[in-house]
Coordinates of C-alpha atoms in Angstrom, one line a residue:
X1 CA 46.8 -55.1 218.8
X2 CA 44.6 -58.2 218.3
X3 CA 41.6 -58.2 215.9
X4 CA 39.1 -58.6 218.7
X5 CA 40.4 -55.4 220.2
X6 CA 40.0 -53.6 216.9
X7 CA 36.4 -54.7 216.8
X8 CA 35.8 -53.5 220.4
X9 CA 37.4 -50.2 219.7
X10 CA 35.1 -49.6 216.6
X11 CA 32.1 -50.5 218.7
X12 CA 33.1 -48.0 221.4
X13 CA 33.8 -45.2 219.1
X14 CA 30.8 -45.5 216.8
X15 CA 28.9 -43.4 219.2
X16 CA 31.0 -40.2 218.5
X17 CA 33.0 -38.7 215.8
X18 CA 36.1 -38.8 217.8
X19 CA 38.9 -40.8 216.1
X20 CA 41.4 -42.2 218.5
X21 CA 45.0 -41.5 217.8
X22 CA 46.3 -44.8 216.6
X23 CA 43.2 -45.8 214.5
X24 CA 43.2 -42.6 212.5
X25 CA 46.9 -41.8 212.4
X26 CA 48.1 -45.2 211.4
X27 CA 46.3 -45.2 208.0
X28 CA 46.9 -41.5 207.1
X29 CA 50.5 -41.5 208.2
X30 CA 51.2 -44.6 206.1
X31 CA 49.7 -43.0 203.1
X32 CA 51.6 -39.8 203.5
X33 CA 55.0 -41.3 204.3
X34 CA 55.0 -44.2 201.8
X35 CA 53.8 -41.9 199.0
X36 CA 56.3 -39.2 199.8
X37 CA 59.5 -38.9 197.6
X38 CA 61.7 -39.0 200.7
X39 CA 60.8 -42.4 202.2
X40 CA 63.9 -44.4 201.1
X41 CA 64.9 -44.7 204.7
X42 CA 62.0 -47.1 205.3
X43 CA 64.1 -49.8 203.6
X44 CA 66.0 -50.3 206.8
X45 CA 62.8 -51.2 208.8
X46 CA 62.6 -54.8 207.8
X47 CA 62.4 -56.2 211.3
X48 CA 59.5 -58.6 212.2
X49 CA 56.4 -56.8 213.0
X50 CA 55.6 -56.0 216.7
X51 CA 53.5 -58.8 218.2
X52 CA 50.5 -58.3 220.6
X53 CA 52.5 -59.1 223.6
X54 CA 50.1 -57.2 225.9
X55 CA 47.1 -59.1 224.6
X56 CA 45.8 -61.9 226.9
X57 CA 42.8 -62.9 224.8
X58 CA 43.0 -66.6 223.9
X59 CA 40.6 -66.3 221.1
X60 CA 42.7 -63.8 219.1
X61 CA 43.7 -65.5 215.8
X62 CA 45.8 -62.6 214.5
X63 CA 48.8 -63.9 212.5
X64 CA 52.0 -62.0 211.9
X65 CA 52.6 -61.8 208.1
X66 CA 55.0 -59.6 206.2
X67 CA 52.8 -59.2 203.2
X68 CA 50.9 -56.0 203.9
X69 CA 48.0 -57.2 201.8
X70 CA 47.4 -59.9 204.4
X71 CA 47.9 -57.7 207.4
X72 CA 44.5 -56.0 207.5
X73 CA 42.3 -56.5 210.5
X74 CA 39.8 -58.7 208.7
X75 CA 37.0 -56.9 210.5
X76 CA 34.0 -55.5 208.7
X77 CA 31.9 -52.8 210.3
X78 CA 28.7 -51.0 209.6
X79 CA 29.8 -47.7 208.0
X80 CA 26.6 -45.9 207.8
X81 CA 24.9 -43.5 210.1
X82 CA 21.1 -43.3 210.6
X83 CA 20.8 -40.9 207.6
X84 CA 22.6 -43.4 205.3
X85 CA 25.8 -41.4 205.0
X86 CA 29.2 -42.8 205.8
X87 CA 30.4 -41.3 209.1
X88 CA 33.7 -39.6 209.2
X89 CA 35.1 -42.1 211.7
X90 CA 34.3 -45.0 209.4
X91 CA 35.7 -43.3 206.4
X92 CA 39.0 -43.5 208.3
X93 CA 38.4 -46.8 210.2
X94 CA 37.2 -48.5 207.0
X95 CA 40.7 -48.6 205.7
X96 CA 43.2 -51.2 206.6
X97 CA 44.7 -51.0 210.1
X98 CA 48.1 -52.5 210.1
X99 CA 49.5 -53.9 213.3
X100 CA 52.9 -52.4 212.7
X101 CA 51.5 -48.9 212.6
X102 CA 49.2 -49.1 215.6
X103 CA 51.9 -47.8 217.9
X104 CA 50.0 -45.3 220.0
X105 CA 48.8 -47.5 222.7
X106 CA 48.8 -51.1 224.0
X107 CA 45.1 -51.4 224.7
X108 CA 41.8 -50.1 223.4
X109 CA 40.2 -47.0 224.7
X110 CA 38.3 -47.9 227.9
X111 CA 34.6 -47.6 228.2
X112 CA 35.0 -44.8 230.7
X113 CA 37.3 -42.9 228.4
X114 CA 34.9 -43.5 225.5
X115 CA 32.0 -42.2 227.6
X116 CA 33.9 -39.0 228.6
X117 CA 35.2 -38.4 225.2
X118 CA 31.7 -38.6 223.8
X119 CA 30.9 -35.6 226.0
X120 CA 33.5 -33.5 224.3
X121 CA 31.5 -32.4 221.3
X122 CA 29.1 -29.8 219.9
X123 CA 26.1 -31.5 221.5
X124 CA 27.6 -31.1 225.0
X125 CA 28.6 -27.5 224.3
X126 CA 25.0 -26.6 223.3
X127 CA 23.7 -28.4 226.4
X128 CA 25.8 -26.0 228.5
X129 CA 24.7 -23.0 226.4
X130 CA 21.0 -24.0 226.7
X131 CA 21.3 -24.2 230.4
X132 CA 22.4 -20.6 230.5
X133 CA 19.2 -19.6 228.8
X134 CA 17.0 -21.2 231.6
X135 CA 15.8 -19.5 234.7
X136 CA 17.7 -21.8 237.1
X137 CA 20.8 -19.6 237.7
X138 CA 22.4 -22.3 239.9
X139 CA 23.2 -24.2 236.6
X140 CA 24.5 -21.2 234.7
X141 CA 28.2 -21.3 233.7
X142 CA 30.6 -18.7 232.4
X143 CA 31.9 -20.0 229.1
X144 CA 35.6 -19.5 228.3
X145 CA 37.3 -20.5 225.0
X146 CA 41.1 -20.8 224.6
X147 CA 42.5 -20.8 221.1
X148 CA 45.6 -22.8 220.5
X149 CA 48.2 -20.9 218.4
X150 CA 48.4 -23.9 215.9
X151 CA 44.8 -23.5 215.2
X152 CA 44.9 -19.8 214.2
X153 CA 46.7 -20.4 210.8
X154 CA 44.0 -23.0 209.9
X155 CA 41.2 -20.5 210.5
X156 CA 43.2 -17.8 208.5
X157 CA 43.5 -20.1 205.5
X158 CA 39.9 -21.4 205.7
X159 CA 38.5 -17.9 206.1
X160 CA 40.9 -16.4 203.6
X161 CA 42.1 -13.8 206.0
X162 CA 45.3 -12.8 207.8
X163 CA 45.7 -14.4 211.3
X164 CA 44.8 -11.3 213.3
X165 CA 41.6 -10.7 211.3
X166 CA 40.6 -14.3 211.2
X167 CA 41.0 -14.5 215.0
X168 CA 38.8 -11.6 215.5
X169 CA 36.1 -13.1 213.3
X170 CA 36.4 -16.4 215.2
X171 CA 36.1 -14.6 218.5
X172 CA 33.0 -12.8 217.2
X173 CA 31.5 -16.2 216.1
X174 CA 32.2 -17.8 219.5
X175 CA 30.6 -14.9 221.4
X176 CA 27.6 -15.1 219.2
X177 CA 27.1 -18.7 220.4
X178 CA 27.2 -17.6 224.0
X179 CA 30.9 -17.6 225.1
X180 CA 31.8 -14.9 227.5
X181 CA 35.5 -14.8 227.2
X182 CA 37.9 -15.9 224.3
X183 CA 41.7 -16.0 225.0
X184 CA 44.8 -16.6 223.0
X185 CA 46.6 -19.7 224.4
X186 CA 49.9 -18.5 223.2
X187 CA 50.3 -17.1 226.7
X188 CA 50.2 -20.6 228.1
X189 CA 52.7 -21.8 225.4
X190 CA 55.0 -19.0 226.6
X191 CA 54.9 -20.5 230.1
X192 CA 55.4 -24.1 228.7
X193 CA 58.5 -23.1 226.8
X194 CA 60.0 -21.1 229.7
X195 CA 59.6 -24.0 232.1
X196 CA 60.9 -26.5 229.6
X197 CA 64.1 -24.6 228.8
X198 CA 64.7 -24.0 232.5
X199 CA 64.3 -27.7 233.2
X200 CA 66.6 -28.7 230.3
X201 CA 69.4 -26.6 231.7
X202 CA 68.9 -28.1 235.1
X203 CA 68.9 -31.7 233.7
X204 CA 72.0 -30.8 231.6
X205 CA 73.9 -29.8 234.7
X206 CA 72.8 -32.9 236.5
X207 CA 73.7 -35.3 233.7
X208 CA 76.8 -36.7 235.3
X209 CA 75.0 -37.4 238.6
X210 CA 71.7 -38.6 237.2
X211 CA 71.6 -41.1 234.4
X212 CA 68.0 -40.3 233.7
X213 CA 68.6 -36.5 233.3
X214 CA 69.3 -36.8 229.6
X215 CA 68.0 -37.0 227.0
X216 CA 65.0 -34.9 227.6
X217 CA 61.9 -35.4 225.6
X218 CA 59.3 -32.6 225.1
X219 CA 55.8 -33.1 226.7
X220 CA 53.4 -31.0 224.6
X221 CA 52.1 -33.8 222.3
X222 CA 49.4 -36.1 224.0
X223 CA 49.8 -38.8 221.4
X224 CA 53.4 -39.1 222.1
X225 CA 52.8 -39.0 225.9
X226 CA 50.2 -41.8 225.7
X227 CA 52.5 -43.9 223.6
X228 CA 55.4 -43.4 226.1
X229 CA 53.3 -44.2 229.1
X230 CA 51.4 -47.1 227.8
X231 CA 54.1 -48.8 225.5
X232 CA 57.6 -47.6 226.3
X233 CA 57.2 -47.3 230.1
X234 CA 59.9 -46.6 232.6
X235 CA 62.7 -46.6 230.1
X236 CA 61.4 -43.3 228.7
X237 CA 58.9 -41.7 231.1
X238 CA 61.7 -40.3 233.5
X239 CA 63.1 -38.5 230.4
X240 CA 59.9 -36.6 229.7
X241 CA 59.9 -33.0 230.5
X242 CA 57.7 -32.3 233.4
X243 CA 56.3 -29.0 232.1
X244 CA 52.6 -29.2 231.3
X245 CA 51.5 -28.8 227.8
X246 CA 50.2 -25.3 226.8
X247 CA 46.7 -26.7 226.9
X248 CA 46.9 -27.8 230.4
X249 CA 48.7 -24.7 231.6
X250 CA 45.9 -22.7 230.1
X251 CA 43.5 -24.9 232.0
X252 CA 45.3 -24.1 235.3
X253 CA 45.3 -20.4 234.4
X254 CA 41.6 -20.3 233.7
X255 CA 40.3 -22.5 236.5
X256 CA 42.6 -20.9 239.1
X257 CA 43.9 -17.4 238.4
X258 CA 41.0 -16.2 236.1
X259 CA 38.3 -17.9 238.3
X260 CA 39.6 -16.0 241.3
X261 CA 39.8 -12.8 239.3
X262 CA 36.1 -13.3 238.4
X263 CA 35.1 -14.3 241.9
X264 CA 33.9 -17.7 240.8
X265 CA 34.4 -21.3 241.8
X266 CA 36.2 -23.3 239.2
X267 CA 33.1 -25.5 238.6
X268 CA 31.2 -22.3 237.5
X269 CA 33.5 -22.0 234.6
X270 CA 33.1 -24.1 231.5
X271 CA 36.5 -24.1 229.7
X272 CA 36.7 -25.1 226.0
X273 CA 40.0 -25.4 224.1
X274 CA 40.0 -25.1 220.4
X275 CA 42.9 -27.3 219.2
X276 CA 44.3 -28.9 216.0
X277 CA 44.4 -32.5 217.4
X278 CA 41.9 -35.1 218.5
X279 CA 44.4 -36.4 221.0
X280 CA 43.9 -33.3 223.1
X281 CA 40.5 -34.6 224.1
X282 CA 42.1 -37.5 225.8
X283 CA 44.7 -35.2 227.4
X284 CA 42.0 -33.1 229.0
X285 CA 40.7 -36.3 230.8
X286 CA 43.9 -37.1 232.6
X287 CA 43.2 -37.5 236.3
X288 CA 45.9 -35.2 237.5
X289 CA 44.1 -32.3 235.7
X290 CA 40.9 -32.9 237.7
X291 CA 40.1 -31.1 241.0
X292 CA 38.1 -33.5 243.1
X293 CA 37.2 -31.0 245.8
X294 CA 35.8 -28.6 243.3
X295 CA 34.5 -31.4 240.9
X296 CA 36.2 -29.5 238.1
X297 CA 38.3 -30.4 235.1
X298 CA 41.0 -27.9 234.0
X299 CA 39.7 -28.3 230.5
X300 CA 36.1 -29.3 230.2
X301 CA 35.9 -29.7 226.5
X302 CA 38.2 -29.8 223.5
X303 CA 36.8 -29.0 220.1
X304 CA 39.1 -29.3 217.1
X305 CA 39.6 -26.6 214.6
X306 CA 37.8 -28.6 212.0
X307 CA 34.8 -29.1 214.3
X308 CA 34.5 -25.3 214.7
X309 CA 34.6 -24.7 210.9
X310 CA 32.0 -27.4 210.5
X311 CA 29.8 -25.7 213.2
X312 CA 30.1 -22.4 211.2
X313 CA 29.1 -24.2 208.1
X314 CA 26.1 -25.8 209.8
X315 CA 24.9 -22.5 211.0
X316 CA 25.4 -20.9 207.6
X317 CA 27.8 -18.2 209.0
X318 CA 28.9 -15.5 206.6
X319 CA 32.4 -14.3 207.5
X320 CA 31.6 -10.9 206.0
X321 CA 28.7 -10.6 208.4
X322 CA 30.8 -11.3 211.4
X323 CA 32.2 -8.4 213.4
X324 CA 35.9 -8.1 214.1
X325 CA 35.9 -8.7 217.9
X326 CA 39.3 -8.5 219.6
X327 CA 40.4 -11.3 222.0
X328 CA 40.0 -10.9 225.8
X329 CA 42.8 -10.8 228.4
X330 CA 43.0 -12.8 231.5
X331 CA 43.7 -9.5 233.4
X332 CA 40.5 -7.9 231.9
X333 CA 42.6 -5.3 230.1
X334 CA 40.7 -3.5 227.3
X335 CA 43.7 -2.6 225.2
X336 CA 44.0 -4.9 222.2
X337 CA 47.3 -6.8 222.1
X338 CA 49.1 -7.9 218.9
X339 CA 49.3 -11.6 218.0
X340 CA 52.8 -13.0 218.0
X341 CA 54.4 -16.3 217.3
X342 CA 57.3 -18.4 218.6
X343 CA 60.4 -19.3 216.7
X344 CA 60.1 -22.0 214.1
X345 CA 57.8 -22.5 211.2
X346 CA 55.5 -25.1 212.6
X347 CA 54.0 -23.2 215.5
X348 CA 55.7 -25.5 218.1
X349 CA 58.8 -23.4 219.0
X350 CA 60.1 -25.6 221.8
X351 CA 63.2 -26.8 220.2
X352 CA 64.4 -23.4 218.8
X353 CA 63.7 -21.5 222.0
X354 CA 65.3 -24.2 224.3
X355 CA 68.3 -24.5 222.0
X356 CA 69.0 -20.7 221.9
X357 CA 68.4 -20.4 225.6
X358 CA 70.7 -23.3 226.5
X359 CA 73.5 -22.2 224.2
X360 CA 73.6 -18.8 226.0
X361 CA 73.1 -20.1 229.5
X362 CA 75.4 -23.1 229.4
X363 CA 78.1 -21.9 226.9
X364 CA 77.7 -18.2 226.5
X365 CA 76.9 -18.5 222.9
X366 CA 74.4 -16.2 221.2
X367 CA 72.6 -18.2 218.4
X368 CA 71.0 -15.9 215.9
X369 CA 69.7 -18.5 213.4
X370 CA 69.2 -22.2 213.7
X371 CA 70.1 -24.4 210.7
X372 CA 68.3 -27.8 210.5
X373 CA 69.9 -30.8 209.0
X374 CA 67.4 -33.4 207.6
X375 CA 68.4 -37.0 208.3
X376 CA 66.0 -39.8 207.2
X377 CA 63.3 -37.4 206.0
X378 CA 62.0 -33.9 206.6
X379 CA 60.3 -35.0 209.8
X380 CA 63.6 -36.2 211.4
X381 CA 65.9 -33.2 211.6
X382 CA 68.8 -32.2 214.0
X383 CA 70.5 -29.1 215.0
X384 CA 74.0 -28.9 216.5
X385 CA 76.0 -26.3 218.4
X386 CA 79.7 -26.8 217.8
X387 CA 82.9 -25.3 219.2
X388 CA 86.2 -26.0 217.5
X389 CA 84.6 -29.0 215.6
X390 CA 83.2 -30.5 218.8
X391 CA 79.5 -30.7 219.4
X392 CA 78.3 -28.9 222.5
X393 CA 74.6 -29.4 222.0
X394 CA 72.8 -31.8 219.6
X395 CA 69.0 -31.6 219.4
X396 CA 66.5 -33.3 217.2
X397 CA 62.9 -32.7 215.9
X398 CA 61.2 -36.0 215.4
X399 CA 57.6 -36.0 214.0
X400 CA 55.4 -38.9 213.1
X401 CA 55.2 -42.4 214.7
X402 CA 57.5 -44.0 212.1
X403 CA 60.3 -41.6 213.1
X404 CA 59.4 -42.0 216.7
X405 CA 59.8 -45.8 216.4
X406 CA 63.2 -45.4 214.9
X407 CA 64.3 -42.8 217.5
X408 CA 63.4 -45.2 220.3
X409 CA 65.1 -48.0 218.5
X410 CA 68.3 -46.0 218.5
X411 CA 67.9 -45.0 222.1
X412 CA 67.6 -48.7 223.1
X413 CA 70.6 -49.6 221.1
X414 CA 72.7 -46.9 222.8
X415 CA 73.2 -45.0 219.5
X416 CA 71.6 -41.7 220.7
X417 CA 73.5 -38.5 220.4
X418 CA 70.7 -36.1 221.4
X419 CA 70.3 -34.2 224.6
X420 CA 66.8 -33.0 223.7
X421 CA 64.2 -34.2 221.3
X422 CA 61.0 -32.3 220.3
X423 CA 58.6 -35.2 219.7
X424 CA 55.3 -34.8 217.9
X425 CA 53.2 -37.7 216.8
X426 CA 51.8 -36.0 213.6
X427 CA 54.0 -35.9 210.5
X428 CA 54.5 -32.2 209.7
X429 CA 54.0 -31.2 213.3
X430 CA 50.9 -29.8 215.0
X431 CA 49.8 -27.7 212.0
X432 CA 49.1 -31.1 210.5
X433 CA 47.0 -32.2 213.4
X434 CA 44.2 -34.6 212.4
X435 CA 41.7 -32.1 213.7
X436 CA 42.4 -29.7 210.9
X437 CA 43.1 -31.9 207.9
X438 CA 40.5 -32.9 205.3
X439 CA 39.3 -36.5 205.8
X440 CA 42.3 -37.2 208.0
X441 CA 44.7 -37.1 205.0
X442 CA 47.8 -34.9 204.7
X443 CA 47.1 -31.9 202.6
X444 CA 50.4 -30.6 201.5
X445 CA 49.0 -27.4 200.0
X446 CA 47.1 -26.6 203.1
X447 CA 50.0 -27.3 205.3
X448 CA 52.2 -25.0 203.2
X449 CA 49.6 -22.2 203.4
X450 CA 49.3 -22.5 207.1
X451 CA 53.1 -22.4 207.5
X452 CA 53.3 -19.2 205.4
X453 CA 50.6 -17.3 207.2
X454 CA 52.0 -18.3 210.6
X455 CA 55.5 -17.0 209.7
X456 CA 53.9 -13.7 208.8
X457 CA 53.3 -13.0 212.5
X458 CA 56.1 -11.2 214.4
X459 CA 58.3 -13.4 216.8
X460 CA 58.1 -12.6 220.5
X461 CA 60.4 -14.3 223.0
X462 CA 58.5 -15.7 226.0
X463 CA 61.1 -13.9 228.2
X464 CA 59.9 -10.6 227.0
X465 CA 56.2 -11.1 227.6
X466 CA 54.8 -8.5 230.1
X467 CA 51.8 -10.8 230.7
X468 CA 54.1 -13.7 231.6
X469 CA 56.1 -11.7 234.1
X470 CA 52.9 -10.2 235.7
X471 CA 51.5 -13.7 236.1
X472 CA 54.6 -15.2 237.6
X473 CA 54.3 -12.4 240.2
X474 CA 50.6 -12.1 240.8
X475 CA 49.5 -15.7 240.3
X476 CA 52.5 -17.9 241.1
X477 CA 54.6 -15.9 243.6
X478 CA 57.6 -16.1 241.5
X479 CA 59.3 -18.5 239.0
X480 CA 60.8 -20.7 241.6
X481 CA 57.9 -21.0 244.0
X482 CA 55.9 -24.0 245.0
X483 CA 52.9 -22.5 243.2
X484 CA 54.8 -22.6 240.0
X485 CA 55.7 -26.2 240.4
X486 CA 52.1 -27.2 241.1
X487 CA 50.4 -25.0 238.5
X488 CA 52.9 -25.6 235.5
X489 CA 54.3 -29.0 236.1
X490 CA 53.2 -32.6 236.2
X491 CA 54.7 -36.1 236.0
X492 CA 54.5 -39.0 233.6
X493 CA 54.5 -42.6 234.7
X494 CA 54.3 -46.0 233.0
X495 CA 50.6 -47.1 233.1
X496 CA 51.6 -50.8 232.8
X497 CA 55.0 -51.2 234.5
X498 CA 54.9 -55.0 234.1
X499 CA 55.2 -54.6 230.3
X500 CA 57.9 -52.0 230.4
X501 CA 60.8 -54.3 229.8
X502 CA 64.3 -53.5 228.5
X503 CA 64.0 -56.0 225.7
X504 CA 60.9 -54.5 224.0
X505 CA 60.8 -55.9 220.4
X506 CA 60.7 -53.6 217.4

């Protein structure tokens, strides 16, 4: 990324607190990984740094140097807001941005993206809430909030409560603002896992006929998806699982099934997702998740967990004064349902569920417990199913762009033993999303606390969810229907095919 592009990105993003994936993650991830005791594997990464091969600006004077002290952007920016305080964005952007770390995209956020991202904030939310207070009912909207399962442990730790009680307090707060319905998005994660594991089995069985069938990469992380589409291109995108992320499945569910249940057009619903990650704001803007006929986005606004806590602090909310309000159900049921989690300690669950399902479906093996083997570091792990010493399945969990970079390097070199990889752009996984970390830095103590409270929830297999089975029947006309394909799947394509070359330099 050339220095003129860094300057343009800073100018575009000054207007909002949103921190684009590469500009925030590159600094915080370098700090967390280089300061960690298990970073000895970085010694192998002494290749020349990636050049700005996609930059066509002749005035860019960026030079490639190995000395990190000389690899800063060289740009200075105004770091103060009108009140004289340093903005959160500039606290992060004011640090050095290293070219080798800026791996999430190959061009700056567009002006249109910047404009639409700037609408995903508290100000826009209150604009909608204020319209509901006015007499013109034609502008009124039904507000729906969906809570990502990775956000719930954060609220539990911050509010010093167990997850079920913290969720009820959060529900009460959102309804006090003017939300009409608050849902648990674990239901959408169930669908995403079920569709992902079914697709993996299909790809595995087609591996000899289709060279692009395997490996399969998971698709829930928008930072990884953006990187794959904009940088890696056609060498990787056919391998990405077509199942939508839980966020976007929840968007389909709310704007289609729930809207019909309520007798409302999709544009009469304003759907807010509470997520651990700033990248989810960009994901909500993808054009395939927009209904042009209804002029409606599946997800209208994404607020991070940290933004919600900040909003509670701004309004001087006392947790003790909040009622314990149970979550709503898409079916309108009044009976309170217990919160549950997926397998795995980091709230993702894809790898473990797909591994166990595939072992049973493909080889008739019941896997009770999965044992991870750490490779280069704790964010690059693998699991293996063996029979008579021969590997039957070999999966990997790869978190953080440093590990992703090395994973892709192995793929291009033909040294890739994995059939499936759960890819997440944040070190530590989604619980460590930058939307719920202090000042964008990895907080080991907070991450450990969130992991502990999350694992206190009971595990429920997606296959056993009565809600999922009911929705497959009532909403989608069966798991194998065309409605299921349209509502729960999408496709990923290289955004700049000309730059998707086989000799990409790392």
